[in-house]
Amino acid sequence: MSAGEPRETNPKIEQAGASDESIQQVHSILLREKPEPTESKLPMPLFMLGFISAMVLTVAIYFVHNSGGFSPMVYDERFDPKNAPGSTQEVKADPVAQGKKLYASVCAACHQPTGAGVASVYPPLAKSEWVNGTEEHVIRILLNGLTGPVKVAGANFNSTMPVIGPGGYNFTDEKIAYVLTYVRQEWGNNAPPVTPDKVKEIRTQAAAGRSTPWTAAELEAIK
Amino acid sequence: MNRAPLIFLGIFFTLAFSWTGIVLSNQLSYGKLQPITDETENKSYPELLPGLAAQGKLVYQDLGCIYCHSQQVRRPGFGADDKRGWGDRQSVARDYIREGRVLLGTMRTGPDLRNIGARQTSRDWHMLHLYDPQITSKGSIMAPFPFLFEKHKIVGQSSPKAIKLPAPYTAEAGYEIVPTPRAEALVAYLQSLKDTYAYPETKNVFVEPIAGTKKENQK
Amino acid sequence: MATAPSLVASFDPTSSPDLVKRAELSEIDASTKIPVLFFLCSAVLWLLVGTAFALISSFKLHTPSFLGDIEWLTFGRARTAHLNSVIYGWSVNAAFAVAFWLMARLSRSVLRHSGLLMIAGAFWNIGVTIGIVGILAGDSTSIEWLEIPPYATPLLFVAYAFVGAWALITFRFGKSGHIYVSQWYLLAALFWFPWLYSVAQIMLILEPARGTVQALVNWWFAHNVLGLWFTPIGLAAAYYFIPKVLGKPIHSYYLSVLGFWSLALFYNWAGVHHLIGGPVPAWVISAGIAASFMMAIPVVVVGINHHMTMVGNFSALKYSPTLRFIVFGAVSYTITSLIGSVMADRQVSEVVHFTHFTVAHAHQGMYAFFTMVMFGSIYYILPRILLKEWPSAMLISVHFWTVSVGITVYVVALSIGGIKQGLEMNNADIPFLQVVANTIPYLLSRSMSGILITIGHLAFAVNFTWMLLRPRAAQKTAPTLFRTPPEMEVVR
């Protein structure tokens, strides 16, 4: 309260004092009020310091322990990216499962979901000596295509298989490897899987620069 | 504490501190979250809502569905979300990055709906359920939404969109109950709700060490 | 209290410094009359509107066919209209009224430029009205606590701009050197609220944040409206009225300082506990849980401060309506906040998250704490600005008992029901519809408690209106108390 300030008679109180009863009213409300609140300066109880320290310690430990290494990609608070084994490795894709999806999306239209092909038009892949044969052949077929007469499982075919690799369907080395791995173990076929590295090796070295489809004769010359 | 400027500074700082820590830091780190293109399926996940479903989401908001239904699956072992068939993995942040308005919800007066599209594929079931939940789920406390449907006089053939209500809801002879566009949109939205893609971060899950392994034996 | 001076002596303002202070207070009260009355009348009207929507929503939840054909009242909209009318209608208007009256008194300065506050109040109420009509029409944003459609929110901003302008001017004119604890809380609340609301509007509606960052913004905002707007105003009122009615000082200034700053620091981070188990990084959830645990510190500190001030004076609760409502509120604050800290534990959250337990908790905070404190404040403030007494002690009694029993039944019923619901929901052997059916008795209890609370609100509204309308002359000069305390047997 600034005690030094001059105070003229408050007109409001005088107005309020117009009638005896309202003076009583104003004054009794004012008078019965206790003074404005103040704060006493009692010190903080000591146990508060202990309580606060205990809280800070336990909660800090809880926080650090349950934060998943503070990684924004961790949603399970118990998981620690540093300790979990193999957590940073990508789980390997299953080539056969991936190959199956790829086959369905691109190859099945001609070679059929059963791998039986269409008589005289599209060769079968089931029990095909080409599919079960050396990977040197099948990889080249997907990379550059195949044209001209070819004998498959005792039947003759003469059409053009489009490029599945770069320049055609643009399959990556992985995709070519996966789809070949798939067909080489499906429908009674039994040939070893194809690796992406092998596809890359053929694409960048042995068959590098090839831009025309292979013929059956050319492939048979390659062992 | 008599210096107002200091009090003001403290008040400002505490708010700024929490906003920076909770909101800003995550907005920045979420920037690295992009949709994943699955090369095999040639699709990117999470998927964008198809047009009708996007309209249906507005109906979902308009009717306040969020106040009884959540859209977030908790991890297996925390609650029974997986056992109830509500989802087989915890919802992750990436599941929502393409949503204009995220409707996580905080109440499960009704079941979680994050994967309702995978769980309940029947349009007819949804239509009956919305018309009056008692038809498909006796004892449900969900509100009925008869105003999402209209009664039409059958002129010539009945509409293929008409829904077949059981007694005592069946329309009288010569009339059929047809969903309004709002109902169609809402059902399309519900059918679009499925988070099935396995992003890399969904593998960041704590695995209990198997009893008898080296780690256990070292204890 | 000092012996009553003679009438003539008390007429002269310079007769004693104590009376000078009191004359000044009278002047200050008179200056606050119009704006405070405006906000209080708005608040009471909104309370009745909000209570109506509350009853409708509560009935619908156990009897979904109730008014089931009316699209405007479908549960998702009625419940949202309830929340927005009790929060932005009743609670904010009451908060403004109490805050402005307290600010004027504590700054020891006459409230000037009340026109600014009146304009603010008009914009605010129009904005909320349009917002609620919009929600009923289906334009809700579906963002919790921010559902008012974007065409109405600019009005709320204009309103607050006027409040802000007024606050800056008023505090500049403050005369007292010492800033009392209530003023820290009021200043903080008045500063925090517009920032929270603005950031939420920007990051959720204007330029929506990425994915579940929206959820983080949403719950940073909504929980902070509770913790950094309503809680400080409620505490400011409790810190004023408890010592004021008793005539005792607050127990410890140092505890007040600790309580204020720990609240400011920890409450800010607690909001993330609404997302436990959710699709946000685990570390930020743990931060929210940690802050929620740490909230026990300010809550215990404030509890000690209030309790030690009350100690030896609990008998005053027999007489003073103000004190009874405020102490009920303050005790509820302690209980509900400690329950909140426990709810943040992950194992507890696993059970109670998504259940009616959280609804019970929210109502314990906003009603058993905040609303009861507002009632107590209004019972004190209104006689001083109207210079009349409350017409009926019986109505005050009816009000107190119906709402205190009502909210207790509400909280207990939904807490038990919520725990049961959560435990059953976590047991996949129990079909979901069975879990729902098992909650019905608790939902029915909630509706009964709602009827009790409604009666209380009607009693309050009747008393309020009667007091406004009755002429000043036909008065008694004694305060309207529950019973006459011994020292007041003889009316002065």
Short mmCIF file of C-alpha atoms in Angstrom, two decimals, chain C residues 70-410:
data_model
loop_
_atom_site.label_atom_id
_atom_site.label_comp_id
_atom_site.label_asym_id
_atom_site.label_seq_id
_atom_site.Cartn_x
_atom_site.Cartn_y
_atom_site.Cartn_z
CA ILE C 70 -32.41 -36.38 -34.40
CA GLU C 71 -29.25 -35.85 -36.38
CA TRP C 72 -28.36 -32.62 -34.60
CA LEU C 73 -28.27 -34.40 -31.27
CA THR C 74 -26.43 -37.55 -32.28
CA PHE C 75 -24.07 -38.55 -29.45
CA GLY C 76 -20.89 -37.53 -31.25
CA ARG C 77 -22.25 -34.00 -31.62
CA ALA C 78 -24.18 -33.66 -28.34
CA ARG C 79 -21.19 -34.76 -26.29
CA THR C 80 -18.96 -32.33 -28.15
CA ALA C 81 -21.47 -29.52 -27.64
CA HIS C 82 -21.44 -30.36 -23.92
CA LEU C 83 -17.67 -30.23 -23.68
CA ASN C 84 -17.36 -26.96 -25.56
CA SER C 85 -20.18 -25.23 -23.69
CA VAL C 86 -18.87 -26.16 -20.27
CA ILE C 87 -15.25 -25.43 -21.16
CA TYR C 88 -15.39 -22.38 -23.43
CA GLY C 89 -18.80 -21.21 -22.24
CA TRP C 90 -19.10 -21.76 -18.48
CA SER C 91 -15.50 -22.30 -17.39
CA VAL C 92 -13.79 -19.60 -19.42
CA ASN C 93 -16.44 -16.97 -18.63
CA ALA C 94 -16.25 -17.81 -14.94
CA ALA C 95 -12.46 -17.81 -15.13
CA PHE C 96 -12.45 -14.37 -16.73
CA ALA C 97 -14.84 -12.97 -14.14
CA VAL C 98 -12.90 -14.32 -11.18
CA ALA C 99 -9.52 -13.47 -12.71
CA PHE C 100 -10.43 -9.87 -13.46
CA TRP C 101 -11.92 -9.30 -10.02
CA LEU C 102 -8.89 -10.86 -8.32
CA MET C 103 -6.44 -8.95 -10.52
CA ALA C 104 -8.10 -5.65 -9.71
CA ARG C 105 -8.17 -6.31 -5.98
CA LEU C 106 -4.64 -7.70 -5.80
CA SER C 107 -3.12 -4.94 -7.89
CA ARG C 108 -4.91 -2.53 -5.55
CA SER C 109 -6.05 -0.56 -8.56
CA VAL C 110 -9.40 0.38 -9.92
CA LEU C 111 -10.38 -1.54 -13.02
CA ARG C 112 -10.23 0.88 -15.89
CA HIS C 113 -11.17 0.51 -19.54
CA SER C 114 -13.84 -2.02 -18.69
CA GLY C 115 -15.26 -1.36 -22.15
CA LEU C 116 -12.40 -3.45 -23.56
CA LEU C 117 -13.48 -6.37 -21.43
CA MET C 118 -17.10 -5.99 -22.43
CA ILE C 119 -16.20 -6.08 -26.10
CA ALA C 120 -14.03 -9.11 -25.41
CA GLY C 121 -16.90 -10.84 -23.65
CA ALA C 122 -19.29 -10.12 -26.49
CA PHE C 123 -16.93 -11.51 -29.12
CA TRP C 124 -16.13 -14.52 -26.99
CA ASN C 125 -19.75 -15.45 -26.36
CA ILE C 126 -20.79 -14.91 -29.95
CA GLY C 127 -17.85 -17.00 -31.10
CA VAL C 128 -18.66 -19.86 -28.76
CA THR C 129 -22.35 -19.74 -29.69
CA ILE C 130 -21.62 -19.92 -33.39
CA GLY C 131 -19.09 -22.64 -32.67
CA ILE C 132 -21.56 -24.81 -30.80
CA VAL C 133 -24.29 -24.38 -33.38
CA GLY C 134 -21.68 -25.35 -35.97
CA ILE C 135 -20.76 -28.46 -34.00
CA LEU C 136 -24.40 -29.53 -33.81
CA ALA C 137 -24.70 -28.95 -37.54
CA GLY C 138 -21.78 -31.30 -38.20
CA ASP C 139 -18.87 -28.89 -38.71
CA SER C 140 -16.84 -30.11 -35.76
CA THR C 141 -13.13 -30.40 -36.50
CA SER C 142 -12.99 -33.67 -34.52
CA ILE C 143 -9.86 -32.40 -32.78
CA GLU C 144 -10.45 -32.85 -29.08
CA TRP C 145 -10.87 -29.56 -27.18
CA LEU C 146 -10.50 -27.69 -30.48
CA GLU C 147 -13.74 -28.70 -32.14
CA ILE C 148 -15.09 -25.21 -32.73
CA PRO C 149 -15.22 -24.79 -36.51
CA PRO C 150 -12.67 -22.48 -38.14
CA TYR C 151 -15.30 -19.91 -39.07
CA ALA C 152 -15.94 -19.16 -35.40
CA THR C 153 -12.40 -19.18 -33.98
CA PRO C 154 -11.38 -15.75 -35.32
CA LEU C 155 -14.02 -14.27 -33.02
CA LEU C 156 -12.34 -15.95 -30.06
CA PHE C 157 -9.01 -14.47 -31.10
CA VAL C 158 -10.47 -10.98 -31.34
CA ALA C 159 -11.98 -11.42 -27.90
CA TYR C 160 -8.68 -12.46 -26.39
CA ALA C 161 -6.83 -9.65 -28.11
CA PHE C 162 -9.03 -7.25 -26.19
CA VAL C 163 -8.39 -9.14 -22.96
CA GLY C 164 -4.66 -9.06 -23.60
CA ALA C 165 -4.68 -5.34 -24.31
CA TRP C 166 -6.62 -4.70 -21.14
CA ALA C 167 -4.30 -6.91 -19.06
CA LEU C 168 -1.20 -5.08 -20.21
CA ILE C 169 -2.71 -1.71 -19.36
CA THR C 170 -4.02 -2.79 -15.97
CA PHE C 171 -0.91 -4.40 -14.69
CA ARG C 172 1.06 -1.35 -15.60
CA PHE C 173 -1.02 0.66 -13.16
CA GLY C 174 -0.56 -1.76 -10.27
CA LYS C 175 0.40 -0.02 -7.05
CA SER C 176 1.51 -2.77 -4.75
CA GLY C 177 5.20 -3.67 -4.67
CA HIS C 178 4.74 -7.20 -3.50
CA ILE C 179 3.23 -9.56 -6.06
CA TYR C 180 1.01 -12.00 -4.21
CA VAL C 181 1.03 -15.69 -5.22
CA SER C 182 -2.40 -15.54 -6.85
CA GLN C 183 -1.12 -12.87 -9.20
CA TRP C 184 1.73 -15.07 -10.45
CA TYR C 185 -0.81 -17.74 -11.36
CA LEU C 186 -3.20 -15.28 -13.00
CA LEU C 187 -0.49 -13.62 -15.06
CA ALA C 188 0.86 -16.99 -16.14
CA ALA C 189 -2.59 -18.24 -17.10
CA LEU C 190 -3.45 -15.11 -19.08
CA PHE C 191 -0.14 -15.40 -20.96
CA TRP C 192 -0.14 -19.16 -21.58
CA PHE C 193 -3.67 -19.62 -22.87
CA PRO C 194 -3.53 -17.57 -26.08
CA TRP C 195 -0.19 -19.10 -27.05
CA LEU C 196 -1.50 -22.61 -26.54
CA TYR C 197 -4.62 -21.91 -28.52
CA SER C 198 -2.79 -20.17 -31.35
CA VAL C 199 -0.14 -22.85 -31.77
CA ALA C 200 -2.84 -25.51 -31.76
CA GLN C 201 -4.86 -23.69 -34.40
CA ILE C 202 -1.82 -23.22 -36.60
CA MET C 203 -0.35 -26.69 -36.29
CA LEU C 204 -3.61 -28.61 -36.45
CA ILE C 205 -5.90 -26.63 -38.74
CA LEU C 206 -4.05 -24.00 -40.73
CA GLU C 207 -0.83 -25.89 -41.50
CA PRO C 208 -1.43 -29.39 -40.17
CA ALA C 209 1.64 -31.07 -38.77
CA ARG C 210 2.96 -34.36 -40.07
CA GLY C 211 1.03 -37.46 -39.08
CA THR C 212 0.94 -38.16 -35.37
CA VAL C 213 2.81 -34.94 -34.56
CA GLN C 214 -0.79 -33.68 -34.74
CA ALA C 215 -1.62 -35.92 -31.80
CA LEU C 216 1.35 -34.53 -29.88
CA VAL C 217 0.23 -30.96 -30.56
CA ASN C 218 -3.37 -31.85 -29.70
CA TRP C 219 -2.53 -33.27 -26.29
CA TRP C 220 0.17 -30.71 -25.50
CA PHE C 221 -2.56 -28.13 -26.12
CA ALA C 222 -5.55 -29.79 -24.45
CA HIS C 223 -3.77 -30.91 -21.30
CA ASN C 224 -2.11 -27.54 -20.98
CA VAL C 225 -5.48 -25.79 -21.16
CA LEU C 226 -6.27 -27.79 -18.02
CA GLY C 227 -2.91 -27.36 -16.39
CA LEU C 228 -1.81 -23.91 -17.47
CA TRP C 229 -5.11 -22.07 -17.75
CA PHE C 230 -7.81 -23.57 -15.55
CA THR C 231 -5.56 -24.94 -12.81
CA PRO C 232 -3.68 -21.66 -12.22
CA ILE C 233 -6.92 -19.69 -12.10
CA GLY C 234 -8.45 -22.21 -9.73
CA LEU C 235 -5.35 -22.15 -7.54
CA ALA C 236 -5.20 -18.36 -7.65
CA ALA C 237 -8.76 -18.27 -6.35
CA ALA C 238 -8.04 -20.86 -3.63
CA TYR C 239 -4.88 -18.99 -2.59
CA TYR C 240 -6.92 -15.82 -2.26
CA PHE C 241 -10.16 -16.98 -0.67
CA ILE C 242 -8.88 -19.47 1.89
CA PRO C 243 -6.67 -16.98 3.74
CA LYS C 244 -9.13 -14.16 3.04
CA VAL C 245 -12.17 -15.84 4.58
CA LEU C 246 -10.17 -17.13 7.54
CA GLY C 247 -8.12 -14.01 8.17
CA LYS C 248 -4.95 -16.12 8.35
CA PRO C 249 -1.85 -15.85 6.16
CA ILE C 250 -0.89 -18.57 3.70
CA HIS C 251 1.32 -21.07 5.50
CA SER C 252 4.58 -20.62 3.57
CA TYR C 253 5.71 -18.20 0.90
CA TYR C 254 8.57 -20.54 -0.03
CA LEU C 255 6.20 -23.41 -0.65
CA SER C 256 4.16 -21.08 -2.87
CA VAL C 257 7.22 -20.29 -4.98
CA LEU C 258 8.18 -23.93 -5.27
CA GLY C 259 4.62 -24.91 -6.11
CA PHE C 260 4.32 -22.32 -8.84
CA TRP C 261 7.56 -23.04 -10.65
CA SER C 262 7.33 -26.82 -10.41
CA LEU C 263 3.84 -26.59 -11.85
CA ALA C 264 5.08 -24.40 -14.70
CA LEU C 265 7.94 -26.77 -15.46
CA PHE C 266 6.26 -30.16 -15.17
CA TYR C 267 2.66 -29.55 -16.19
CA ASN C 268 3.87 -28.42 -19.60
CA TRP C 269 5.27 -31.85 -20.42
CA ALA C 270 2.57 -34.02 -18.86
CA GLY C 271 0.12 -33.90 -21.74
CA VAL C 272 1.80 -36.70 -23.66
CA HIS C 273 0.34 -39.16 -21.15
CA HIS C 274 -2.79 -39.10 -23.29
CA LEU C 275 -0.80 -41.06 -25.90
CA ILE C 276 0.64 -43.90 -23.84
CA GLY C 277 0.94 -46.97 -26.09
CA GLY C 278 0.29 -44.82 -29.12
CA PRO C 279 2.07 -44.26 -32.44
CA VAL C 280 4.56 -41.69 -31.23
CA PRO C 281 8.20 -42.28 -30.28
CA ALA C 282 8.61 -44.09 -26.98
CA TRP C 283 10.93 -41.44 -25.57
CA VAL C 284 8.39 -38.63 -25.75
CA ILE C 285 5.78 -40.83 -24.06
CA SER C 286 8.24 -41.57 -21.27
CA ALA C 287 8.96 -37.86 -20.97
CA GLY C 288 5.25 -37.21 -20.49
CA ILE C 289 5.00 -39.98 -17.92
CA ALA C 290 8.05 -38.64 -16.08
CA ALA C 291 6.52 -35.15 -15.97
CA SER C 292 3.21 -36.59 -14.78
CA PHE C 293 4.99 -38.33 -11.90
CA MET C 294 6.87 -35.14 -11.04
CA MET C 295 3.56 -33.26 -10.84
CA ALA C 296 3.19 -34.86 -7.44
CA ILE C 297 5.62 -32.20 -6.21
CA PRO C 298 3.58 -29.06 -6.90
CA VAL C 299 0.39 -30.88 -5.92
CA VAL C 300 1.73 -31.95 -2.54
CA VAL C 301 3.26 -28.53 -1.98
CA VAL C 302 0.01 -26.69 -2.70
CA GLY C 303 -1.88 -29.23 -0.60
CA ILE C 304 0.40 -28.61 2.38
CA ASN C 305 0.11 -24.88 1.96
CA HIS C 306 -3.67 -24.91 1.91
CA HIS C 307 -4.03 -27.53 4.59
CA MET C 308 -1.69 -25.82 7.03
CA THR C 309 -3.54 -22.55 6.47
CA MET C 310 -6.84 -24.29 7.24
CA VAL C 311 -5.55 -26.18 10.27
CA GLY C 312 -7.38 -25.08 13.45
CA ASN C 313 -10.06 -23.41 11.39
CA PHE C 314 -11.98 -26.28 9.90
CA SER C 315 -15.01 -25.22 11.91
CA ALA C 316 -15.36 -22.27 9.54
CA LEU C 317 -16.56 -24.78 6.97
CA LYS C 318 -19.79 -25.01 8.94
CA TYR C 319 -20.60 -21.42 8.16
CA SER C 320 -19.04 -20.09 5.01
CA PRO C 321 -20.38 -21.18 1.61
CA THR C 322 -17.34 -19.69 -0.07
CA LEU C 323 -14.97 -21.65 2.07
CA ARG C 324 -16.90 -24.88 1.75
CA PHE C 325 -16.94 -24.84 -2.02
CA ILE C 326 -13.33 -23.70 -2.28
CA VAL C 327 -11.99 -26.25 0.17
CA PHE C 328 -13.98 -29.01 -1.56
CA GLY C 329 -12.34 -27.85 -4.75
CA ALA C 330 -8.86 -27.63 -3.31
CA VAL C 331 -9.03 -31.09 -1.76
CA SER C 332 -10.37 -32.46 -5.06
CA TYR C 333 -7.42 -30.85 -6.81
CA THR C 334 -5.01 -32.77 -4.64
CA ILE C 335 -6.82 -36.08 -5.04
CA THR C 336 -7.43 -35.84 -8.77
CA SER C 337 -3.87 -34.76 -9.53
CA LEU C 338 -2.37 -37.57 -7.49
CA ILE C 339 -4.67 -40.04 -9.24
CA GLY C 340 -3.46 -38.51 -12.50
CA SER C 341 0.15 -39.17 -11.60
CA VAL C 342 -0.73 -42.79 -10.86
CA MET C 343 -2.69 -43.13 -14.12
CA ALA C 344 0.43 -42.17 -16.04
CA ASP C 345 2.21 -45.34 -14.98
CA ARG C 346 2.26 -47.64 -18.00
CA GLN C 347 0.86 -50.63 -16.15
CA VAL C 348 -2.02 -48.55 -14.86
CA SER C 349 -2.56 -46.91 -18.22
CA GLU C 350 -2.77 -50.32 -19.83
CA VAL C 351 -5.97 -50.83 -17.87
CA VAL C 352 -7.59 -47.39 -17.64
CA HIS C 353 -6.66 -45.80 -20.95
CA PHE C 354 -9.61 -45.61 -23.35
CA THR C 355 -12.10 -46.30 -20.54
CA HIS C 356 -14.70 -44.38 -18.57
CA PHE C 357 -12.09 -43.97 -15.84
CA THR C 358 -10.52 -41.15 -17.82
CA VAL C 359 -13.92 -39.47 -18.09
CA ALA C 360 -14.28 -39.68 -14.30
CA HIS C 361 -10.81 -38.21 -13.90
CA ALA C 362 -11.52 -35.35 -16.29
CA HIS C 363 -14.72 -34.47 -14.45
CA GLN C 364 -13.03 -34.67 -11.10
CA GLY C 365 -10.56 -32.07 -12.35
CA MET C 366 -12.87 -29.73 -14.23
CA TYR C 367 -15.87 -30.05 -11.93
CA ALA C 368 -14.87 -31.24 -8.47
CA PHE C 369 -11.87 -28.90 -8.55
CA PHE C 370 -12.33 -26.05 -10.96
CA THR C 371 -16.09 -25.61 -11.05
CA MET C 372 -16.47 -25.91 -7.28
CA VAL C 373 -13.74 -23.29 -6.80
CA MET C 374 -15.60 -21.04 -9.24
CA PHE C 375 -18.85 -21.51 -7.31
CA GLY C 376 -17.09 -20.57 -4.07
CA SER C 377 -15.53 -17.53 -5.70
CA ILE C 378 -18.87 -16.38 -7.10
CA TYR C 379 -20.51 -16.70 -3.69
CA TYR C 380 -17.90 -14.29 -2.34
CA ILE C 381 -17.65 -11.87 -5.24
CA LEU C 382 -21.29 -11.21 -6.07
CA PRO C 383 -22.29 -9.56 -2.75
CA ARG C 384 -19.34 -7.27 -3.06
CA ILE C 385 -20.06 -6.02 -6.51
CA LEU C 386 -23.83 -5.83 -6.12
CA LEU C 387 -23.78 -4.63 -2.53
CA LYS C 388 -26.54 -7.11 -1.72
CA GLU C 389 -26.57 -10.45 0.05
CA TRP C 390 -27.56 -13.82 -1.40
CA PRO C 391 -31.32 -14.13 -0.97
CA SER C 392 -31.51 -17.73 0.19
CA ALA C 393 -29.18 -19.74 2.38
CA MET C 394 -31.41 -22.74 1.71
CA LEU C 395 -30.75 -22.60 -2.01
CA ILE C 396 -27.01 -22.37 -1.36
CA SER C 397 -27.30 -25.45 0.82
CA VAL C 398 -29.29 -27.32 -1.81
CA HIS C 399 -26.69 -26.29 -4.37
CA PHE C 400 -23.79 -27.48 -2.28
CA TRP C 401 -25.19 -30.82 -1.26
CA THR C 402 -26.61 -31.82 -4.64
CA VAL C 403 -23.46 -31.04 -6.59
CA SER C 404 -21.01 -32.37 -4.05
CA VAL C 405 -22.88 -35.65 -3.66
CA GLY C 406 -23.55 -35.67 -7.40
CA ILE C 407 -19.96 -35.29 -8.49
CA THR C 408 -18.79 -37.78 -5.87
CA VAL C 409 -21.22 -40.41 -7.14
CA TYR C 410 -20.16 -39.54 -10.70
#
